CSV table of C-alpha atoms in Angstrom, one decimal:
chain,number,residue,atom,x,y,z
Y,1,MET,CA,-53.6,35.4,-48.2
Y,2,PHE,CA,-55.7,35.6,-51.9
Y,3,SER,CA,-58.9,35.8,-52.3
Y,4,PHE,CA,-61.6,33.7,-53.1
Y,5,THR,CA,-64.3,33.8,-55.1
Y,6,GLN,CA,-66.7,30.0,-54.0
Y,7,SER,CA,-65.1,28.1,-56.0
Y,8,HIS,CA,-62.0,29.0,-54.4
Y,9,ARG,CA,-60.5,29.8,-58.2
Y,10,PHE,CA,-58.4,33.2,-57.9
Y,11,LEU,CA,-60.1,36.2,-59.2
Y,12,LEU,CA,-58.5,36.5,-63.1
Y,13,VAL,CA,-58.3,39.9,-64.2
Y,14,VAL,CA,-57.5,40.3,-67.5
Y,15,SER,CA,-55.2,43.2,-68.4
Y,16,LEU,CA,-55.1,43.6,-71.7
Y,17,GLY,CA,-54.9,46.9,-71.9
Y,18,LEU,CA,-51.8,47.4,-69.3
Y,19,PHE,CA,-49.7,45.8,-71.2
Y,20,SER,CA,-48.5,46.6,-74.5
Y,21,THR,CA,-47.0,44.3,-77.4
Y,22,ALA,CA,-42.9,44.6,-78.0
Y,23,CYS,CA,-42.0,47.2,-80.7
Y,24,ASP,CA,-39.8,44.6,-82.7
Y,25,ARG,CA,-43.2,41.5,-82.4
Y,26,ASN,CA,-42.8,39.8,-86.4
Y,27,ASN,CA,-45.4,36.3,-87.2
Y,28,ASP,CA,-41.9,34.9,-86.7
Y,29,GLN,CA,-42.7,34.9,-82.9
Y,30,PRO,CA,-44.6,32.1,-81.1
Y,31,ALA,CA,-48.0,31.6,-80.4
Y,32,PRO,CA,-48.9,32.6,-76.7
Y,33,VAL,CA,-49.1,30.8,-74.4
Y,34,GLU,CA,-52.7,30.4,-72.2
Y,35,ARG,CA,-51.5,28.0,-69.1
Y,36,GLU,CA,-48.7,27.3,-66.3
Y,37,ALA,CA,-47.2,23.8,-66.6
Y,38,ALA,CA,-49.5,21.3,-64.3
Y,39,PHE,CA,-46.7,20.9,-61.5
Y,40,ALA,CA,-45.2,23.9,-60.8
Y,41,ARG,CA,-45.8,27.0,-58.6
Y,42,LEU,CA,-45.3,30.0,-57.0
Y,43,LEU,CA,-44.4,30.4,-53.4
Y,44,VAL,CA,-45.4,34.2,-52.7
Y,45,SER,CA,-44.2,37.1,-49.1
Y,46,ASP,CA,-46.9,38.8,-47.9
Y,47,ALA,CA,-44.9,43.0,-47.0
Y,48,GLU,CA,-47.1,42.7,-44.1
Y,49,THR,CA,-47.3,39.6,-41.9
Y,50,PRO,CA,-45.2,35.8,-41.9
Y,51,ALA,CA,-48.2,34.0,-44.7
Y,52,LEU,CA,-47.4,32.7,-47.4
Y,53,SER,CA,-49.4,31.5,-50.4
Y,54,LEU,CA,-48.2,28.4,-52.5
Y,55,VAL,CA,-50.0,29.0,-56.2
Y,56,ASN,CA,-51.3,26.9,-58.9
Y,57,PRO,CA,-51.7,29.1,-61.5
Y,58,ALA,CA,-52.4,26.2,-63.8
Y,59,LYS,CA,-55.4,25.8,-61.4
Y,60,GLY,CA,-55.7,29.4,-60.8
Y,61,THR,CA,-55.2,28.0,-56.7
Y,62,SER,CA,-54.1,28.4,-53.3
Y,63,GLU,CA,-52.8,27.2,-50.1
Y,64,SER,CA,-52.0,29.7,-46.9
Y,65,PHE,CA,-48.6,29.0,-44.7
Y,66,GLN,CA,-47.6,31.1,-41.8
Y,67,ALA,CA,-44.2,31.5,-41.2
Y,68,LYS,CA,-42.5,32.0,-38.1
Y,69,PHE,CA,-42.0,36.0,-39.2
Y,70,VAL,CA,-42.8,38.6,-41.5
Y,71,GLY,CA,-39.7,39.9,-44.5
Y,72,SER,CA,-38.1,36.9,-45.1
Y,73,ASN,CA,-36.8,36.6,-48.2
Y,74,LEU,CA,-37.6,33.4,-50.4
Y,75,TYR,CA,-34.6,31.0,-52.7
Y,76,PRO,CA,-34.8,27.8,-55.0
Y,77,THR,CA,-33.5,25.0,-53.6
Y,78,LYS,CA,-31.0,23.2,-56.5
Y,79,SER,CA,-34.3,20.5,-57.8
Y,80,GLY,CA,-37.0,23.3,-57.2
Y,81,ARG,CA,-39.3,21.2,-54.7
Y,82,PHE,CA,-37.9,23.0,-51.8
Y,83,ALA,CA,-37.7,27.0,-50.9
Y,84,LEU,CA,-34.9,28.1,-48.3
Y,85,VAL,CA,-37.2,30.6,-46.4
Y,86,LEU,CA,-34.7,33.5,-44.6
Y,87,ASN,CA,-35.0,36.1,-41.8
Y,88,TYR,CA,-32.4,37.9,-41.5
Y,89,ALA,CA,-33.7,39.9,-39.3
Y,90,ASN,CA,-34.7,37.3,-36.2
Y,91,ASN,CA,-31.6,34.7,-37.3
Y,92,TYR,CA,-33.6,31.9,-38.7
Y,93,VAL,CA,-34.4,29.8,-41.2
Y,94,GLN,CA,-36.9,27.9,-42.7
Y,95,PHE,CA,-37.4,25.2,-45.9
Y,96,PHE,CA,-40.7,24.5,-46.8
Y,97,ASP,CA,-41.9,21.5,-48.9
Y,98,SER,CA,-43.1,21.9,-52.7
Y,99,GLY,CA,-44.7,18.3,-52.8
Y,100,ILE,CA,-43.3,17.4,-56.0
Y,101,GLU,CA,-40.1,16.2,-58.0
Y,102,ASN,CA,-38.9,17.5,-60.7
Y,103,HIS,CA,-37.2,14.2,-62.9
Y,104,ASN,CA,-36.7,15.8,-66.5
Y,105,ASP,CA,-39.7,15.1,-68.4
Y,106,HIS,CA,-42.0,14.6,-65.3
Y,107,ALA,CA,-43.2,15.5,-62.2
Y,108,HIS,CA,-43.8,13.0,-58.8
Y,109,VAL,CA,-45.7,14.0,-56.7
Y,110,VAL,CA,-44.3,13.3,-52.5
Y,111,GLY,CA,-46.5,13.8,-50.7
Y,112,THR,CA,-48.5,18.1,-50.0
Y,113,PRO,CA,-47.2,20.8,-49.7
Y,114,LYS,CA,-45.7,21.5,-45.9
Y,115,TRP,CA,-42.7,22.6,-43.2
Y,116,ALA,CA,-40.0,20.9,-43.1
Y,117,THR,CA,-38.3,20.0,-40.0
Y,118,LEU,CA,-35.2,21.0,-40.6
Y,119,THR,CA,-34.7,24.6,-39.5
Y,120,SER,CA,-31.6,27.3,-38.8
Y,121,GLU,CA,-30.7,29.8,-35.9
Y,122,ALA,CA,-27.5,31.3,-36.0
Y,123,ALA,CA,-26.5,34.6,-36.1
Y,124,LYS,CA,-28.2,37.8,-39.7
Y,125,PRO,CA,-28.6,35.0,-42.0
Y,126,THR,CA,-27.8,36.2,-45.2
Y,127,HIS,CA,-26.2,34.6,-49.2
Y,128,THR,CA,-27.1,31.9,-49.8
Y,129,TYR,CA,-25.8,29.0,-51.8
Y,130,PHE,CA,-27.3,25.2,-53.9
Y,131,TRP,CA,-25.8,23.0,-55.6
Y,132,GLY,CA,-26.9,18.9,-55.6
Y,133,ASN,CA,-28.9,18.3,-53.6
Y,134,ARG,CA,-26.9,20.5,-51.0
Y,135,ILE,CA,-27.0,23.7,-48.7
Y,136,ALA,CA,-25.5,26.8,-47.8
Y,137,VAL,CA,-26.7,30.1,-45.5
Y,138,PHE,CA,-23.6,32.3,-45.1
Y,139,ASN,CA,-24.6,33.9,-41.3
Y,140,ASP,CA,-23.3,37.6,-41.5
Y,141,GLY,CA,-23.4,37.7,-37.9
Y,142,GLU,CA,-20.5,35.0,-36.2
Y,143,GLY,CA,-19.1,34.5,-40.1
Y,144,SER,CA,-20.1,30.6,-39.9
Y,145,LEU,CA,-21.8,28.3,-42.7
Y,146,THR,CA,-25.3,26.2,-41.7
Y,147,LEU,CA,-24.9,23.1,-44.5
Y,148,THR,CA,-27.9,21.3,-45.1
Y,149,ARG,CA,-28.5,18.2,-48.4
Y,150,GLU,CA,-32.3,18.2,-48.9
Y,151,GLU,CA,-32.4,14.6,-48.2
Y,152,ASP,CA,-32.2,15.7,-44.1
Y,153,LEU,CA,-34.8,18.5,-44.3
Y,154,HIS,CA,-37.8,15.6,-42.9
Y,155,ASN,CA,-35.3,13.9,-40.5
Y,156,ALA,CA,-36.3,15.4,-37.0
Y,157,SER,CA,-32.3,13.9,-35.9
Y,158,VAL,CA,-30.7,16.1,-38.1
Y,159,LYS,CA,-29.1,19.1,-37.2
Y,160,PRO,CA,-27.6,22.0,-39.8
Y,161,LYS,CA,-24.2,21.7,-39.3
Y,162,ILE,CA,-22.9,25.1,-38.3
Y,163,VAL,CA,-19.1,26.4,-39.6
Y,164,LYS,CA,-17.6,29.2,-38.3
Y,165,VAL,CA,-15.1,30.0,-40.3
Y,166,ASP,CA,-13.6,34.1,-40.2
Y,167,VAL,CA,-14.8,37.0,-37.9
Y,168,PRO,CA,-18.4,38.2,-39.2
Y,169,HIS,CA,-19.0,41.1,-41.6
Y,170,HIS,CA,-21.0,40.6,-45.2
Y,171,GLY,CA,-20.4,37.2,-46.2
Y,172,ALA,CA,-20.8,34.9,-48.9
Y,173,VAL,CA,-19.7,31.7,-49.9
Y,174,VAL,CA,-19.4,29.4,-52.9
Y,175,ALA,CA,-19.5,26.2,-53.2
Y,176,TYR,CA,-17.0,24.3,-55.4
Y,177,SER,CA,-18.0,20.9,-56.6
Y,178,ASN,CA,-15.3,19.0,-54.8
Y,179,ASN,CA,-17.6,20.4,-52.0
Y,180,THR,CA,-15.4,22.6,-50.8
Y,181,PHE,CA,-16.3,26.5,-51.0
Y,182,ALA,CA,-14.4,30.0,-51.6
Y,183,VAL,CA,-16.0,32.4,-48.4
Y,184,THR,CA,-15.1,35.9,-48.1
Y,185,GLU,CA,-13.0,37.0,-45.0
Y,186,LYS,CA,-12.6,39.9,-43.2
Y,187,ASP,CA,-8.7,41.5,-43.1
Y,188,GLY,CA,-9.7,44.6,-41.2
Y,189,THR,CA,-8.5,47.0,-44.1
Y,190,VAL,CA,-12.1,48.9,-45.7
Y,191,ALA,CA,-13.6,50.4,-42.7
Y,192,SER,CA,-17.9,48.9,-43.7
Y,193,THR,CA,-18.5,45.3,-43.1
Y,194,LEU,CA,-17.4,44.2,-46.8
Y,195,PRO,CA,-14.7,41.4,-46.8
Y,196,GLU,CA,-11.5,42.0,-48.9
Y,197,ARG,CA,-10.3,38.8,-49.5
Y,198,VAL,CA,-11.3,35.0,-50.2
Y,199,LYS,CA,-10.0,32.5,-48.8
Y,200,ILE,CA,-11.3,28.6,-49.9
Y,201,VAL,CA,-12.2,25.9,-46.9
Y,202,ASP,CA,-13.1,22.4,-46.5
Y,203,GLU,CA,-16.8,21.0,-45.1
Y,204,ASN,CA,-15.1,21.9,-40.8
Y,205,GLY,CA,-13.6,24.7,-42.0
Y,206,THR,CA,-9.6,24.2,-42.4
Y,207,VAL,CA,-8.4,26.8,-44.4
Y,208,LEU,CA,-7.1,24.5,-48.2
Y,209,LYS,CA,-5.6,28.2,-49.9
Y,210,LYS,CA,-5.5,31.6,-48.7
Y,211,SER,CA,-5.5,34.7,-49.8
Y,212,VAL,CA,-4.5,35.7,-53.7
Y,213,LEU,CA,-5.4,38.6,-54.1
Y,214,ALA,CA,-7.1,41.7,-51.7
Y,215,THR,CA,-10.4,43.5,-52.9
Y,216,LYS,CA,-10.7,47.0,-51.7
Y,217,GLY,CA,-14.5,45.3,-50.2
Y,218,ILE,CA,-16.9,41.9,-51.9
Y,219,HIS,CA,-20.0,42.2,-53.0
Y,220,GLY,CA,-21.9,39.8,-55.3
Y,221,ASP,CA,-20.6,35.7,-56.0
Y,222,ALA,CA,-22.1,32.8,-58.1
Y,223,GLY,CA,-20.1,29.5,-59.0
Y,224,ASN,CA,-20.3,27.9,-61.6
Y,225,GLY,CA,-18.3,24.3,-59.4
Y,226,GLN,CA,-15.1,25.2,-60.9
Y,227,VAL,CA,-14.6,28.0,-60.5
Y,228,ALA,CA,-16.6,31.3,-57.9
Y,229,LEU,CA,-17.1,35.1,-59.3
Y,230,PHE,CA,-17.2,37.5,-57.0
Y,231,GLY,CA,-17.7,41.5,-57.1
Y,232,HIS,CA,-15.0,43.8,-55.9
Y,233,PRO,CA,-15.0,47.7,-56.9
Y,234,ASP,CA,-11.9,47.9,-59.8
Y,235,GLY,CA,-13.1,44.2,-60.8
Y,236,ILE,CA,-14.4,40.5,-61.2
Y,237,LEU,CA,-12.7,38.3,-58.6
Y,238,VAL,CA,-12.6,35.1,-60.2
Y,239,VAL,CA,-11.4,31.6,-57.9
Y,240,ASP,CA,-10.6,28.4,-58.4
Y,241,GLN,CA,-11.3,25.7,-56.8
Y,242,GLU,CA,-6.8,25.0,-57.3
Y,243,GLY,CA,-7.1,28.5,-54.5
Y,244,ASN,CA,-5.7,30.2,-58.2
Y,245,GLN,CA,-6.5,33.6,-58.1
Y,246,ARG,CA,-7.2,36.4,-60.8
Y,247,ASN,CA,-9.2,39.9,-61.6
Y,248,ILE,CA,-10.9,40.7,-64.0
Y,249,THR,CA,-11.7,44.3,-65.2
Y,250,TYR,CA,-14.2,46.7,-65.8
Y,251,PRO,CA,-14.9,48.4,-69.3
Y,252,ALA,CA,-14.7,52.5,-68.7
Y,253,SER,CA,-17.6,52.4,-69.5
Y,254,ILE,CA,-18.9,51.5,-66.2
Y,255,GLY,CA,-17.4,54.3,-64.8
Y,256,LYS,CA,-16.3,55.7,-61.0
Y,257,GLU,CA,-20.1,52.4,-60.6
Y,258,TRP,CA,-19.0,48.6,-59.6
Y,259,LEU,CA,-21.1,44.9,-60.7
Y,260,GLY,CA,-22.4,44.3,-57.2
Y,261,THR,CA,-24.4,41.5,-58.2
Y,262,VAL,CA,-23.1,38.6,-59.7
Y,263,MET,CA,-25.3,35.7,-60.6
Y,264,TYR,CA,-24.4,32.7,-63.2
Y,265,ASN,CA,-26.2,31.1,-65.4
Y,266,GLU,CA,-26.5,27.1,-66.2
Y,267,GLY,CA,-28.5,27.0,-69.6
Y,268,ALA,CA,-26.0,29.5,-71.5
Y,269,ASP,CA,-22.7,28.5,-69.5
Y,270,ALA,CA,-22.8,32.7,-68.6
Y,271,PHE,CA,-22.7,34.9,-66.1
Y,272,TYR,CA,-24.2,38.5,-65.7
Y,273,GLY,CA,-22.8,41.3,-63.3
Y,274,PHE,CA,-25.4,43.3,-62.2
Y,275,SER,CA,-25.4,47.2,-60.8
Y,276,ALA,CA,-29.0,49.1,-60.7
Y,277,LYS,CA,-26.0,52.6,-61.4
Y,278,ALA,CA,-24.3,51.3,-64.2
Y,279,GLY,CA,-26.9,48.0,-65.7
Y,280,VAL,CA,-26.4,44.5,-66.8
Y,281,TYR,CA,-23.2,43.3,-67.8
Y,282,ARG,CA,-22.2,38.9,-69.3
Y,283,ILE,CA,-19.0,38.1,-67.3
Y,284,ASP,CA,-16.7,36.3,-70.0
Y,285,VAL,CA,-13.8,34.2,-68.0
Y,286,ASN,CA,-12.4,32.0,-70.5
Y,287,GLN,CA,-12.3,35.4,-72.3
Y,288,ASN,CA,-11.5,37.9,-69.5
Y,289,LYS,CA,-13.7,40.0,-70.5
Y,290,ILE,CA,-16.8,42.0,-69.1
Y,291,THR,CA,-19.2,43.9,-71.8
Y,292,PRO,CA,-22.8,45.1,-71.3
Y,293,VAL,CA,-25.7,43.8,-72.4
Y,294,LEU,CA,-27.5,46.7,-71.2
Y,295,GLU,CA,-26.5,50.3,-69.5
Y,296,SER,CA,-29.0,51.8,-68.4
Y,297,THR,CA,-29.0,53.4,-65.0
Y,298,GLN,CA,-33.4,52.5,-64.9
Y,299,ILE,CA,-33.0,48.8,-64.1
Y,300,ALA,CA,-35.2,48.0,-61.1
Y,301,ALA,CA,-34.9,44.3,-61.3
Y,302,PHE,CA,-32.2,41.3,-63.4
Y,303,ARG,CA,-33.6,37.6,-63.7
Y,304,VAL,CA,-31.6,35.4,-65.7
Y,305,ASP,CA,-34.3,31.9,-66.8
Y,306,ASN,CA,-33.1,28.6,-66.0
Y,307,GLU,CA,-32.6,27.7,-69.4
Y,308,GLY,CA,-29.3,30.3,-71.5
Y,309,ARG,CA,-32.2,31.2,-73.3
Y,310,ASP,CA,-33.2,34.7,-71.9
Y,311,VAL,CA,-32.7,37.7,-70.1
Y,312,TYR,CA,-35.1,40.0,-68.8
Y,313,ALA,CA,-34.4,43.6,-67.1
Y,314,LEU,CA,-37.4,45.2,-65.7
Y,315,LEU,CA,-37.0,49.2,-65.9
Y,316,ASN,CA,-38.2,52.0,-63.2
Y,317,ASP,CA,-41.0,52.9,-65.9
Y,318,GLY,CA,-42.1,50.0,-66.4
Y,319,THR,CA,-40.6,48.6,-69.1
Y,320,LEU,CA,-39.9,45.1,-69.5
Y,321,GLN,CA,-36.9,43.9,-72.1
Y,322,SER,CA,-35.7,40.7,-72.9
Y,323,PHE,CA,-32.4,39.7,-74.3
Y,324,ASP,CA,-31.1,36.5,-76.2
Y,325,GLY,CA,-29.0,34.4,-73.8
Y,326,LYS,CA,-26.9,33.1,-75.6
Y,327,THR,CA,-25.4,36.5,-77.0
Y,328,ASN,CA,-26.7,39.4,-75.2
Y,329,ALA,CA,-29.0,40.6,-78.0
Y,330,PRO,CA,-31.9,42.9,-78.1
Y,331,LEU,CA,-35.2,40.9,-78.6
Y,332,ARG,CA,-38.0,43.1,-77.4
Y,333,SER,CA,-39.3,45.2,-75.1
Y,334,ALA,CA,-43.0,45.5,-73.2
Y,335,LYS,CA,-44.8,47.9,-71.6
Y,336,VAL,CA,-45.9,45.5,-68.6
Y,337,ILE,CA,-46.4,47.6,-64.8
Y,338,ASP,CA,-47.7,50.6,-63.9
Y,339,VAL,CA,-43.9,53.4,-63.4
Y,340,ILE,CA,-42.3,52.1,-60.2
Y,341,ASP,CA,-42.8,54.4,-57.3
Y,342,PRO,CA,-39.7,54.9,-55.9
Y,343,ASN,CA,-40.4,55.8,-52.7
Y,344,ALA,CA,-42.6,52.5,-52.4
Y,345,LYS,CA,-41.4,50.7,-49.0
Y,346,VAL,CA,-42.0,47.9,-50.6
Y,347,LYS,CA,-41.2,47.6,-54.9
Y,348,PRO,CA,-41.7,44.8,-56.9
Y,349,ASP,CA,-40.5,40.9,-57.4
Y,350,MET,CA,-39.3,39.0,-60.8
Y,351,THR,CA,-38.9,35.2,-61.5
Y,352,ILE,CA,-39.5,34.0,-64.3
Y,353,SER,CA,-40.8,30.0,-65.9
Y,354,ARG,CA,-39.6,28.0,-69.0
Y,355,ARG,CA,-43.7,29.7,-70.6
Y,356,PHE,CA,-44.3,33.2,-68.1
Y,357,ILE,CA,-42.7,36.1,-65.6
Y,358,TYR,CA,-44.1,36.4,-62.9
Y,359,ILE,CA,-44.0,40.7,-61.2
Y,360,THR,CA,-45.5,41.1,-57.5
Y,361,GLN,CA,-47.5,44.3,-57.8
Y,362,PRO,CA,-47.6,45.0,-53.3
Y,363,ASP,CA,-49.1,48.3,-54.0
Y,364,LYS,CA,-52.0,46.4,-56.2
Y,365,GLY,CA,-52.6,43.4,-54.0
Y,366,GLU,CA,-51.8,41.5,-57.1
Y,367,ILE,CA,-49.5,39.3,-59.4
Y,368,ARG,CA,-48.6,40.3,-63.3
Y,369,VAL,CA,-48.7,37.6,-64.8
Y,370,VAL,CA,-46.9,37.7,-68.6
Y,371,ARG,CA,-45.7,35.1,-72.3
Y,372,ARG,CA,-42.6,34.9,-72.3
Y,373,GLY,CA,-42.8,34.8,-75.3
Y,374,THR,CA,-43.8,37.9,-77.0
Y,375,LEU,CA,-44.1,39.7,-73.2
Y,376,THR,CA,-47.8,40.2,-74.2
Y,377,ALA,CA,-49.9,40.1,-71.0
Y,378,ALA,CA,-52.0,36.4,-69.8
Y,379,GLU,CA,-54.1,37.0,-66.3
Y,380,ALA,CA,-52.8,39.0,-63.5
Y,381,LEU,CA,-53.4,37.2,-60.1
Y,382,LYS,CA,-55.2,39.4,-57.3
Y,383,VAL,CA,-54.0,38.9,-53.7
Y,384,SER,CA,-55.9,40.8,-51.2
Y,385,GLY,CA,-52.7,41.2,-48.8
Y,386,LYS,CA,-48.7,43.0,-50.1
Y,387,PRO,CA,-47.1,40.2,-52.5
Y,388,ALA,CA,-43.7,41.1,-52.0
Y,389,LYS,CA,-41.3,38.4,-52.8
Y,390,VAL,CA,-42.2,35.6,-55.3
Y,391,ILE,CA,-40.3,32.2,-56.7
Y,392,VAL,CA,-41.4,29.4,-58.6
Y,393,ILE,CA,-40.7,25.5,-57.0
Y,394,GLY,CA,-42.1,22.4,-58.2
Y,395,ALA,CA,-41.5,20.5,-61.0
Y,396,GLN,CA,-42.5,23.1,-64.5
Y,397,GLN,CA,-43.6,19.2,-66.2
Y,398,ASP,CA,-47.8,19.0,-67.1
Y,399,VAL,CA,-46.7,14.8,-67.0
Y,400,GLU,CA,-46.6,12.9,-63.6
Y,401,LYS,CA,-45.5,9.4,-63.1
Y,402,ASP,CA,-45.9,6.6,-60.8
Y,403,ASP,CA,-41.6,5.1,-61.2
């Protein structure tokens, strides 16, 4: 829950002394941005309570809402209007409505911020995937998918569709543009709960294309509608919607590590893989090639933006590094937070808007705010609890229209 003054605004902590500008800063850099988009919102979870705070950074105001359980992960839907609030430990998924729709060059206010009517209960919901107006969750505890649509989230007569696709395992789902799904499959050759294979199923769980290649364990997934990528110890498994499967081998520099996190950057039309023990790598599906962006064992968090402009790596020493989203070229580097305690129960989380980077500081009760163009400090948003997860929802627009 956020602390307020009598005017119900945040206590804005000007923390310029805690930040340093990038060593390569020059006169060609854009002027610092001082204000967030009027209809952008931050959704922030608390590390110790079920409270969620919906923040309006442009105005410095906040509203508090209570989730059903503490310790949820937060994911924005494809439209940005809703957030999926996923609680693995309690087998529960909720949806939060920002009350704001994005219409490319303007925003619509569509009611007030509130919880959506629809909820979902399934064993150990874990990996999520969003495309168009649709939402999929893979439930580890029962090897099933939960499927729903954004337009049904406020419909009291609609229930999410639960589709059995495999035996229980630590799995994942990627949707294709033809509304079929690449889902992981457990064949038992690996002793852990990680799956070894990928098959393609329809919305009823019927197998359309069987697995072709076996791996030594899969973790990490991403897709662009045409192909689905999965990380495994020997490379990146590529599965297209026709069921063709191939492997992209790792560069020698990655050693014995592997990319257990895979992301797709729609703006740059590029895939990235990440390992805390190896670094950040760009995955070129067309050239069957994996190249390093930042090889390091000191990366605490890695994010790509929605526009394809920049890639960001937050290091354990508190340094934030940015890279060009199309060329991988290093852009800037700046010290933005204190050294991250390796023994901390709750580590900093990071999210990116078109104008700012937001980094949670659980032990300081604040969210650090960094200007994207220069990596210089804006205000730190002071909070009363321990901010844990943070995402951007709503519309990153300044204009509201009625059409």
